[in-house]
Amino acid sequence: DGGITQSPKYLFRKEGQNVTLSCEQNLNHDAMYWYRQDPGQGLRLIYYSQIVNDFQKGDIAEGYSVSREKKESFPLTVTSAQKNPTAFYLCASGQGAKDSPLHFGNGTRLTVT
Amino acid sequence: SQQGEEDPQALSIQEGENATMNCSYKTSINNLQWYRQNSGRGLVHLILIRSNEREKHSGRLRVTLDTSKKSSSLLITASRAADTASYFCATAAYSGAGSYQLTFGKGTKLSVIP
């Protein structure tokens, strides 16, 4: 079955540590996205990539980094510079066209204490 | 920045009733999409309506778009307990360099009581 896999589902880290969230898709989509969701809030765009080896900052990129070395993979690193990292992180992919919908993974819930 | 704003924030109805959710946005868009999210899960795309369309149907879903008022509504007819979820509108707008960005609202939490 085609889809997007995010792992792990739950992640716990101590403050000051970097952590990498995994996102893999087998939908052959060119574009991939990372969103952050906080309770009672909508989704906010962190980074997006429309092609391999290229990515752009979204609205809240500070404290995060990404790479896009393969079409299928778009890992997100939450660095110690991110002030409030505890959140639900969602990865999505799409064909990159203006009227193509996004396909989402089931998210990673990160808790930093 | 969040473009779409859903209304109401929460809605509770009895099974079999219709549910209507509204979305307002601020700038011109290429299309508007509705997504559904079950608790603790990812979003699932429901329906897309282009800026030159006024109404669209998909099964029990009906979406309208009024670009003059910058608003959209999602109607779910004959609701079921399984429709309980959060519903988000997302607006697609040109962001430069040939790319379009999707901006999500804060969502409407729908509870359908059996």
XYZ file of N, CA and C in Angstrom:
681
model
N 0.840 -1.197 0.000
C 0.000 0.000 0.000
C 0.873 1.245 0.000
N 0.516 2.239 -0.829
C 1.251 3.482 -0.847
C 0.876 4.337 0.319
N 1.856 5.113 0.837
C 1.534 5.992 1.940
C 2.759 6.670 2.499
N 2.546 7.340 3.618
C 3.619 8.057 4.303
C 3.794 7.447 5.680
N 5.019 7.153 6.030
C 5.314 6.558 7.325
C 6.149 7.516 8.147
N 5.635 7.833 9.329
C 6.392 8.641 10.278
C 6.784 7.761 11.454
N 8.003 7.928 11.894
C 8.430 7.163 13.062
C 9.391 7.995 13.899
N 9.384 7.749 15.227
C 8.433 6.916 15.948
C 7.109 7.641 16.166
N 6.145 6.975 16.738
C 4.854 7.603 17.014
C 4.966 8.533 18.213
N 5.737 8.106 19.231
C 5.981 8.920 20.424
C 7.493 9.023 20.625
N 7.941 10.203 21.045
C 9.369 10.438 21.235
C 9.543 11.328 22.455
N 10.431 10.908 23.330
C 10.707 11.677 24.547
C 12.178 12.048 24.570
N 12.467 13.288 24.869
C 13.837 13.758 24.900
C 14.037 14.733 26.053
N 15.270 14.826 26.471
C 15.630 15.806 27.489
C 15.964 17.123 26.794
N 15.690 18.201 27.500
C 16.007 19.525 26.981
C 17.505 19.606 26.656
N 17.826 20.259 25.531
C 19.219 20.415 25.150
C 19.704 19.381 24.154
N 18.886 18.349 23.911
C 19.267 17.308 22.961
C 18.615 17.563 21.611
N 19.350 17.296 20.542
C 18.753 17.303 19.210
C 18.020 15.981 19.001
N 16.972 16.022 18.191
C 16.237 14.795 17.904
C 15.788 14.832 16.443
N 15.843 13.670 15.775
C 15.453 13.598 14.362
C 14.208 12.754 14.194
N 13.229 13.330 13.491
C 11.972 12.647 13.198
C 12.040 12.133 11.752
N 11.594 10.906 11.592
C 11.690 10.271 10.283
C 10.388 10.423 9.492
N 10.506 10.606 8.176
C 9.350 10.628 7.291
C 9.740 9.991 5.966
N 9.018 8.927 5.596
C 9.286 8.201 4.355
C 7.981 8.059 3.573
N 8.059 8.291 2.243
C 6.865 8.111 1.419
C 7.177 7.239 0.212
N 6.194 6.429 -0.191
C 6.352 5.608 -1.383
C 5.268 5.932 -2.410
N 4.858 7.195 -2.420
C 3.824 7.662 -3.340
C 4.428 8.297 -4.590
N 5.759 8.330 -4.657
C 6.468 8.947 -5.774
C 6.149 10.439 -5.915
N 5.878 11.076 -4.772
C 5.574 12.507 -4.780
C 6.850 13.330 -4.781
N 6.833 14.425 -5.539
C 7.991 15.315 -5.575
C 8.094 16.177 -4.324
N 6.953 16.654 -3.831
C 6.947 17.635 -2.742
C 6.702 16.966 -1.392
N 7.441 17.432 -0.384
C 7.232 16.961 0.980
C 7.253 18.148 1.921
N 6.526 17.985 3.044
C 6.290 19.103 3.960
C 6.374 18.619 5.400
N 6.792 19.523 6.282
C 6.696 19.295 7.717
C 5.844 20.391 8.333
N 4.861 19.937 9.138
C 3.993 20.851 9.867
C 4.099 20.566 11.359
N 3.844 21.596 12.133
C 3.749 21.454 13.583
C 2.306 21.775 13.996
N 1.767 20.964 14.923
C 0.408 21.197 15.416
C 0.446 21.257 16.938
N -0.031 22.356 17.500
C -0.160 22.514 18.945
C -1.639 22.428 19.309
N -1.955 22.071 20.565
C -3.360 21.894 20.972
C -4.215 23.102 20.631
N -5.351 22.860 19.995
C -6.271 23.943 19.652
C -5.792 24.840 18.536
N -4.709 24.457 17.908
C -4.152 25.275 16.830
C -4.247 24.546 15.511
N -4.130 25.304 14.458
C -4.044 24.684 13.139
C -2.635 24.188 12.887
N -2.356 23.859 11.655
C -1.030 23.376 11.292
C -0.172 24.565 10.857
N 1.071 24.572 11.315
C 1.990 25.620 10.897
C 3.154 24.988 10.145
N 3.508 25.563 9.018
C 4.513 25.000 8.129
C 5.919 25.290 8.633
N 6.716 24.232 8.759
C 8.093 24.370 9.249
C 9.052 24.465 8.060
N 9.073 23.453 7.225
C 9.911 23.394 6.034
C 9.155 22.649 4.946
N 9.523 22.909 3.703
C 9.008 22.122 2.601
C 10.080 21.951 1.542
N 9.881 20.896 0.751
C 10.850 20.574 -0.298
C 10.067 20.195 -1.552
N 10.395 20.810 -2.665
C 9.671 20.493 -3.898
C 10.470 19.581 -4.810
N 11.737 19.374 -4.456
C 12.584 18.529 -5.289
C 13.762 18.063 -4.447
N 14.348 16.965 -4.836
C 15.503 16.428 -4.102
C 16.624 17.467 -4.052
N 17.278 17.525 -2.903
C 18.419 18.423 -2.655
C 18.036 19.899 -2.627
N 16.756 20.177 -2.447
C 16.307 21.569 -2.327
C 15.185 21.639 -1.309
N 15.210 22.658 -0.439
C 14.135 22.829 0.524
C 14.044 24.305 0.888
N 12.874 24.680 1.389
C 12.594 26.079 1.699
C 12.055 26.191 3.123
N 12.343 27.302 3.759
C 11.797 27.562 5.092
C 10.311 27.893 4.994
N 9.566 27.395 5.998
C 8.174 27.781 6.125
C 8.035 28.926 7.104
N 6.887 28.982 7.770
C 6.596 30.106 8.661
C 7.332 30.045 9.995
N 7.717 28.818 10.427
C 8.306 28.683 11.765
C 9.553 27.805 11.724
N 10.515 28.119 10.844
C 11.677 27.266 10.628
C 12.742 27.373 11.726
N 12.706 28.415 12.514
C 13.770 28.620 13.510
C 13.844 27.467 14.505
N 15.049 26.914 14.670
C 15.243 25.813 15.612
C 15.049 24.446 14.987
N 14.787 24.405 13.686
C 14.600 23.155 12.960
C 15.562 23.077 11.776
N 15.867 21.851 11.344
C 16.637 21.665 10.121
C 16.113 20.425 9.404
N 16.312 20.396 8.085
C 15.852 19.268 7.270
C 16.912 18.915 6.238
N 16.718 17.765 5.597
C 17.533 17.378 4.450
C 16.618 16.639 3.475
N 16.994 16.639 2.210
C 16.214 15.899 1.201
C 17.210 15.279 0.219
N 17.833 14.221 0.673
C 18.847 13.543 -0.137
C 18.220 12.517 -1.069
N 17.042 12.033 -0.717
C 16.320 11.063 -1.536
C 14.882 11.545 -1.715
N 14.264 11.184 -2.810
C 12.891 11.593 -3.074
C 11.952 11.074 -1.998
N 12.241 9.874 -1.487
C 11.334 9.210 -0.566
C 11.427 9.712 0.870
N 12.491 10.439 1.204
C 12.771 10.704 2.606
C 12.967 12.185 2.891
N 12.409 12.646 4.005
C 12.500 14.067 4.373
C 12.574 14.167 5.899
N 13.713 13.823 6.505
C 13.816 13.863 7.966
C 13.881 15.283 8.514
N 13.298 15.440 9.692
C 13.277 16.742 10.383
C 14.072 16.624 11.678
N 15.034 17.526 11.882
C 15.779 17.567 13.139
C 15.302 18.755 13.970
N 14.897 18.449 15.191
C 14.505 19.484 16.140
C 15.742 19.762 16.985
N 16.291 20.945 16.862
C 17.543 21.238 17.553
C 17.275 21.827 18.932
N 18.336 21.918 19.706
C 18.221 22.478 21.060
C 17.896 23.977 21.008
N 18.004 24.579 19.826
C 17.689 26.004 19.687
C 16.181 26.260 19.613
N 15.392 25.215 19.415
C 13.935 25.379 19.346
C 13.427 25.553 20.767
N 12.792 26.680 21.024
C 12.432 27.046 22.407
C 11.287 26.200 22.980
N 10.325 25.852 22.168
C 9.162 25.075 22.652
C 8.944 23.862 21.737
N 9.785 22.855 21.849
C 9.727 21.751 20.890
C 8.604 20.748 21.112
N 8.026 20.730 22.293
C 6.964 19.754 22.568
C 5.755 20.066 21.706
N 5.384 19.118 20.824
C 4.290 19.334 19.880
C 4.033 18.039 19.120
N 2.995 18.080 18.281
C 2.666 16.986 17.365
C 3.184 17.393 15.991
N 4.051 16.550 15.398
C 4.672 16.888 14.124
C 4.086 16.012 13.021
N 3.682 16.656 11.958
C 3.054 15.963 10.835
C 3.860 16.164 9.558
N 4.091 15.073 8.870
C 4.772 15.097 7.584
C 3.734 14.864 6.494
N 3.892 15.523 5.376
C 2.949 15.358 4.274
C 3.700 15.333 2.955
N 3.064 14.778 1.939
C 3.645 14.810 0.603
C 2.557 15.120 -0.405
N 2.976 15.599 -1.567
C 2.030 15.921 -2.628
C 2.747 15.989 -3.958
N 1.956 16.098 -5.021
C 2.565 16.133 -6.342
C 3.170 17.484 -6.666
N 2.906 18.468 -5.811
C 3.524 19.770 -5.988
C 2.754 20.705 -6.902
N 1.685 20.205 -7.499
C 0.853 21.056 -8.359
C -0.112 21.851 -7.492
N -0.625 22.964 -8.047
C -1.428 23.871 -7.238
C -2.726 23.245 -6.750
N -3.278 22.292 -7.492
C -4.547 21.703 -7.077
C -4.398 20.226 -6.711
N -3.236 19.847 -6.224
C -3.074 18.466 -5.772
C -3.131 18.434 -4.250
N -3.926 17.523 -3.694
C -4.078 17.459 -2.239
C -2.831 16.904 -1.573
N -2.716 17.119 -0.288
C -1.618 16.569 0.486
C -2.034 15.248 1.118
N -1.052 14.349 1.232
C -1.220 13.083 1.931
C -0.374 13.162 3.199
N -0.978 12.850 4.322
C -0.299 13.000 5.610
C 0.078 11.660 6.220
N 1.195 11.682 6.986
C 1.502 10.572 7.867
C 0.671 10.700 9.141
N 0.861 9.739 10.064
C 0.080 9.742 11.292
C 0.744 10.484 12.447
N 1.840 11.149 12.141
C 2.399 12.073 13.114
C 3.360 11.464 14.115
N 4.201 12.319 14.677
C 5.074 11.967 15.797
C 4.819 12.967 16.909
N 4.497 12.426 18.085
C 4.278 13.313 19.242
C 5.581 13.400 20.016
N 6.198 14.574 20.018
C 7.474 14.807 20.687
C 7.239 15.503 22.012
N 7.825 14.942 23.055
C 7.767 15.561 24.376
C 9.182 15.805 24.859
N 9.477 17.043 25.171
C 10.804 17.420 25.668
C 10.661 17.930 27.095
N 11.422 17.331 27.993
C 11.320 17.722 29.410
C 12.671 18.216 29.940
N 1.770 32.166 8.724
C 0.544 32.910 9.052
C -0.646 32.040 8.725
N -1.699 32.120 9.547
C -2.882 31.312 9.316
C -3.887 32.134 8.544
N -4.326 31.598 7.435
C -5.217 32.319 6.542
C -6.659 31.958 6.833
N -6.945 30.656 6.933
C -8.319 30.233 7.120
C -8.702 30.222 8.587
N -9.930 30.626 8.862
C -10.450 30.579 10.220
C -11.776 29.852 10.181
N -11.892 28.744 10.906
C -13.128 27.973 10.902
C -14.071 28.468 11.993
N -15.329 28.232 11.740
C -16.372 28.624 12.678
C -17.513 27.607 12.551
N -18.034 27.033 13.647
C -17.612 27.281 15.025
C -16.335 26.519 15.369
N -15.776 26.780 16.549
C -14.605 26.032 16.990
C -14.990 24.620 17.366
N -16.194 24.452 17.898
C -16.680 23.130 18.278
C -18.161 23.037 17.973
N -18.601 21.824 17.611
C -19.982 21.592 17.215
C -20.397 20.208 17.696
N -21.533 20.151 18.375
C -22.026 18.869 18.875
C -23.438 18.653 18.349
N -23.659 17.530 17.661
C -24.977 17.267 17.057
C -25.373 15.803 17.305
N -26.642 15.509 17.070
C -27.131 14.143 17.184
C -26.925 13.427 15.857
N -26.728 12.130 15.949
C -26.585 11.305 14.747
C -27.814 11.510 13.854
N -27.569 11.636 12.553
C -28.668 11.832 11.610
C -28.869 13.293 11.236
N -28.410 14.204 12.098
C -28.531 15.636 11.781
C -27.443 16.043 10.789
N -27.639 17.231 10.219
C -26.616 17.791 9.330
C -25.653 18.660 10.128
N -24.390 18.695 9.689
C -23.373 19.526 10.336
C -22.838 20.520 9.314
N -22.791 21.789 9.705
C -22.260 22.826 8.824
C -21.105 23.542 9.500
N -19.998 23.614 8.782
C -18.817 24.319 9.269
C -18.448 25.390 8.258
N -17.965 26.517 8.765
C -17.624 27.638 7.898
C -16.145 27.957 7.983
N -15.631 28.544 6.906
C -14.227 28.917 6.845
C -14.140 30.280 6.173
N -13.415 31.205 6.791
C -13.187 32.509 6.176
C -11.689 32.691 5.972
N -11.338 33.416 4.918
C -9.933 33.636 4.635
C -9.724 35.078 4.195
N -8.455 35.478 4.046
C -8.185 36.918 3.895
C -7.697 37.326 2.506
N -6.885 36.500 1.862
C -6.316 36.924 0.583
C -6.848 36.049 -0.553
N -6.531 36.403 -1.765
C -7.044 35.627 -2.903
C -6.367 34.267 -2.940
N -7.129 33.291 -3.410
C -6.662 31.917 -3.370
C -6.794 31.261 -4.734
N -6.084 30.142 -4.917
C -6.241 29.333 -6.115
C -7.296 28.264 -5.897
N -7.284 27.654 -4.717
C -8.300 26.680 -4.372
C -8.408 26.587 -2.857
N -9.454 25.937 -2.397
C -9.668 25.726 -0.969
C -9.944 24.244 -0.760
N -9.327 23.684 0.265
C -9.458 22.249 0.517
C -9.965 22.030 1.934
N -10.673 20.943 2.125
C -11.120 20.527 3.453
C -10.463 19.198 3.796
N -10.003 19.124 5.037
C -9.363 17.921 5.564
C -10.039 17.514 6.861
N -9.903 16.249 7.177
C -10.457 15.696 8.411
C -9.310 15.091 9.208
N -9.376 15.219 10.536
C -8.362 14.630 11.401
C -9.033 13.917 12.557
N -8.843 12.628 12.653
C -9.262 11.877 13.836
C -8.221 12.104 14.922
N -8.649 11.992 16.159
C -7.793 12.313 17.301
C -6.469 11.560 17.242
N -5.366 12.299 17.312
C -4.049 11.688 17.357
C -3.554 11.110 16.043
N -4.232 11.450 14.946
C -3.868 10.887 13.648
C -3.508 12.005 12.671
N -3.097 11.622 11.471
C -2.821 12.601 10.436
C -4.093 13.103 9.784
N -3.937 14.089 8.918
C -5.103 14.636 8.209
C -5.386 13.824 6.962
N -6.666 13.775 6.623
C -7.108 13.079 5.415
C -7.837 14.081 4.524
N -7.460 14.134 3.272
C -8.082 15.073 2.329
C -9.512 14.637 2.038
N -10.448 15.593 2.083
C -11.853 15.293 1.809
C -12.277 15.791 0.434
N -12.018 17.060 0.165
C -12.572 17.657 -1.054
C -11.809 18.944 -1.364
N -11.700 19.259 -2.642
C -11.036 20.474 -3.116
C -11.999 21.234 -4.010
N -12.054 22.540 -3.808
C -12.889 23.378 -4.673
C -12.016 24.504 -5.223
N -12.044 24.689 -6.535
C -11.212 25.693 -7.178
C -11.865 27.071 -7.069
N -11.087 28.108 -7.275
C -11.588 29.473 -7.074
C -12.675 29.846 -8.072
N -12.747 29.136 -9.202
C -13.781 29.457 -10.197
C -15.010 28.555 -10.054
N -15.038 27.746 -8.996
C -16.192 26.885 -8.716
C -16.979 27.458 -7.551
N -18.279 27.189 -7.521
C -19.116 27.714 -6.450
C -19.620 26.618 -5.514
N -19.734 25.400 -6.038
C -20.272 24.317 -5.211
C -19.713 22.997 -5.721
N -19.500 22.086 -4.752
C -19.008 20.772 -5.122
C -19.572 19.737 -4.156
N -19.843 18.529 -4.684
C -20.404 17.464 -3.860
C -19.498 16.247 -3.924
N -19.452 15.524 -2.797
C -18.772 14.239 -2.771
C -19.458 13.394 -1.713
N -20.268 12.444 -2.158
C -20.999 11.615 -1.193
C -21.887 12.467 -0.305
N -21.698 12.381 1.016
C -22.506 13.164 1.967
C -21.935 14.563 2.208
N -20.884 14.922 1.488
C -20.244 16.227 1.672
C -20.691 17.204 0.592
N -20.929 18.440 1.025
C -21.220 19.508 0.072
C -20.390 20.717 0.485
N -19.624 21.243 -0.438
C -18.782 22.399 -0.164
C -19.221 23.553 -1.056
N -19.290 24.743 -0.477
C -19.556 25.950 -1.257
C -18.388 26.908 -1.094
N -18.212 27.753 -2.077
C -17.156 28.756 -2.032
C -17.711 30.077 -2.548
N -17.543 31.128 -1.774
C -17.956 32.471 -2.171
C -16.708 33.355 -2.141
N -16.104 33.564 -3.297
C -14.849 34.320 -3.331
C -15.072 35.810 -3.050
N -16.280 36.304 -3.293
C -16.545 37.718 -3.011
C -16.573 37.967 -1.504
N -17.012 36.974 -0.753
C -17.032 37.073 0.713
C -15.829 36.398 1.337
N -14.993 35.798 0.529
C -13.831 35.058 1.021
C -14.264 34.055 2.097
N -15.202 33.203 1.735
C -15.688 32.225 2.712
C -16.094 30.936 2.011
N -16.079 29.863 2.790
C -16.468 28.546 2.309
C -17.244 27.847 3.413
N -18.106 26.913 3.020
C -18.784 26.111 4.030
C -18.694 24.642 3.638
N -18.636 23.800 4.670
C -18.655 22.347 4.492
C -19.901 21.829 5.182
N -20.744 21.128 4.430
C -21.952 20.519 4.979
C -21.792 19.003 4.933
N -21.991 18.368 6.083
C -22.026 16.907 6.157
C -23.471 16.536 6.433
N -24.090 15.808 5.518
C -25.503 15.441 5.698
C -25.619 14.089 6.397
N -26.728 13.902 7.094
C -27.037 12.641 7.759
C -25.825 12.123 8.529
N -25.364 12.902 9.483
C -24.117 12.588 10.180
C -24.178 11.254 10.925
N -22.992 10.673 11.078
C -22.843 9.393 11.775
C -21.836 9.574 12.905
N -21.862 8.700 13.881
C -20.903 8.783 14.987
C -19.469 8.745 14.461
N -19.258 8.022 13.368
C -17.912 7.908 12.791
C -17.424 9.217 12.164
N -18.312 10.211 12.009
C -17.897 11.516 11.483
C -17.230 12.377 12.560
N -17.273 11.917 13.802
C -16.634 12.654 14.897
C -15.148 12.813 14.607
N -14.703 14.057 14.519
C -13.320 14.373 14.136
C -13.166 15.886 14.136
N -11.955 16.354 13.854
C -11.727 17.783 13.617
C -11.640 18.004 12.114
N -12.206 19.122 11.669
C -12.243 19.428 10.242
C -11.516 20.749 10.005
N -10.607 20.730 9.038
C -9.777 21.889 8.753
C -9.987 22.356 7.315
N -10.049 23.667 7.132
C -9.982 24.198 5.778
C -8.546 24.634 5.525
N -8.144 24.579 4.277
C -6.792 24.967 3.886
C -6.876 25.711 2.565
N -6.217 26.841 2.504
C -6.263 27.646 1.289
C -4.926 27.550 0.560
N -5.010 27.386 -0.745
C -3.812 27.293 -1.580
C -3.630 28.616 -2.314
N -2.477 29.235 -2.126
C -2.201 30.514 -2.762
C -0.791 30.507 -3.317
N -0.586 31.300 -4.352
C 0.723 31.369 -4.993
C 1.724 32.019 -4.036
N 2.887 31.357 -3.860
C 3.873 31.884 -2.912
C 5.162 32.302 -3.602
N 5.147 32.345 -4.922
C 6.327 32.791 -5.658
C 7.164 31.634 -6.186
N 8.006 31.921 -7.166
C 8.930 30.931 -7.752
C 8.197 29.676 -8.218
N 6.992 29.863 -8.729
C 6.245 28.744 -9.288
C 5.630 27.791 -8.283
N 5.645 28.160 -7.010
C 5.111 27.231 -6.008
C 3.871 27.792 -5.324
N 3.055 26.860 -4.831
C 1.833 27.210 -4.110
C 1.941 26.693 -2.688
N 1.491 27.507 -1.738
C 1.541 27.078 -0.352
C 0.136 26.872 0.179
N 0.008 25.846 1.025
C -1.270 25.516 1.640
C -1.239 26.007 3.080
N -2.224 26.820 3.447
C -2.278 27.387 4.796
C -3.542 26.896 5.479
N -3.379 26.334 6.673
C -4.482 25.701 7.394
C -5.074 26.619 8.450
N -6.367 26.459 8.680
C -7.043 27.111 9.794
C -6.895 26.294 11.061
N -7.595 26.735 12.144
C -7.461 26.066 13.438
C -8.432 24.912 13.600
N -9.369 24.768 12.741
C -10.236 23.604 12.745
C -11.526 23.751 13.525
N -12.505 22.925 13.157
C -13.762 22.774 13.897
C -13.812 21.362 14.437
N -14.039 21.243 15.754
C -14.130 19.918 16.368
C -15.594 19.483 16.368
N -15.890 18.442 15.611
C -17.260 17.946 15.482
C -17.450 16.695 16.337
N -18.496 16.719 17.151
C -18.872 15.531 17.925
C -20.267 15.113 17.491
N -20.405 13.871 17.056
C -21.706 13.334 16.651
C -22.123 12.308 17.695
N -23.236 12.615 18.369
C -23.687 11.778 19.485
C -24.634 10.703 18.976
N -24.341 9.413 19.274
C -25.199 8.328 18.768
C -26.591 8.376 19.392
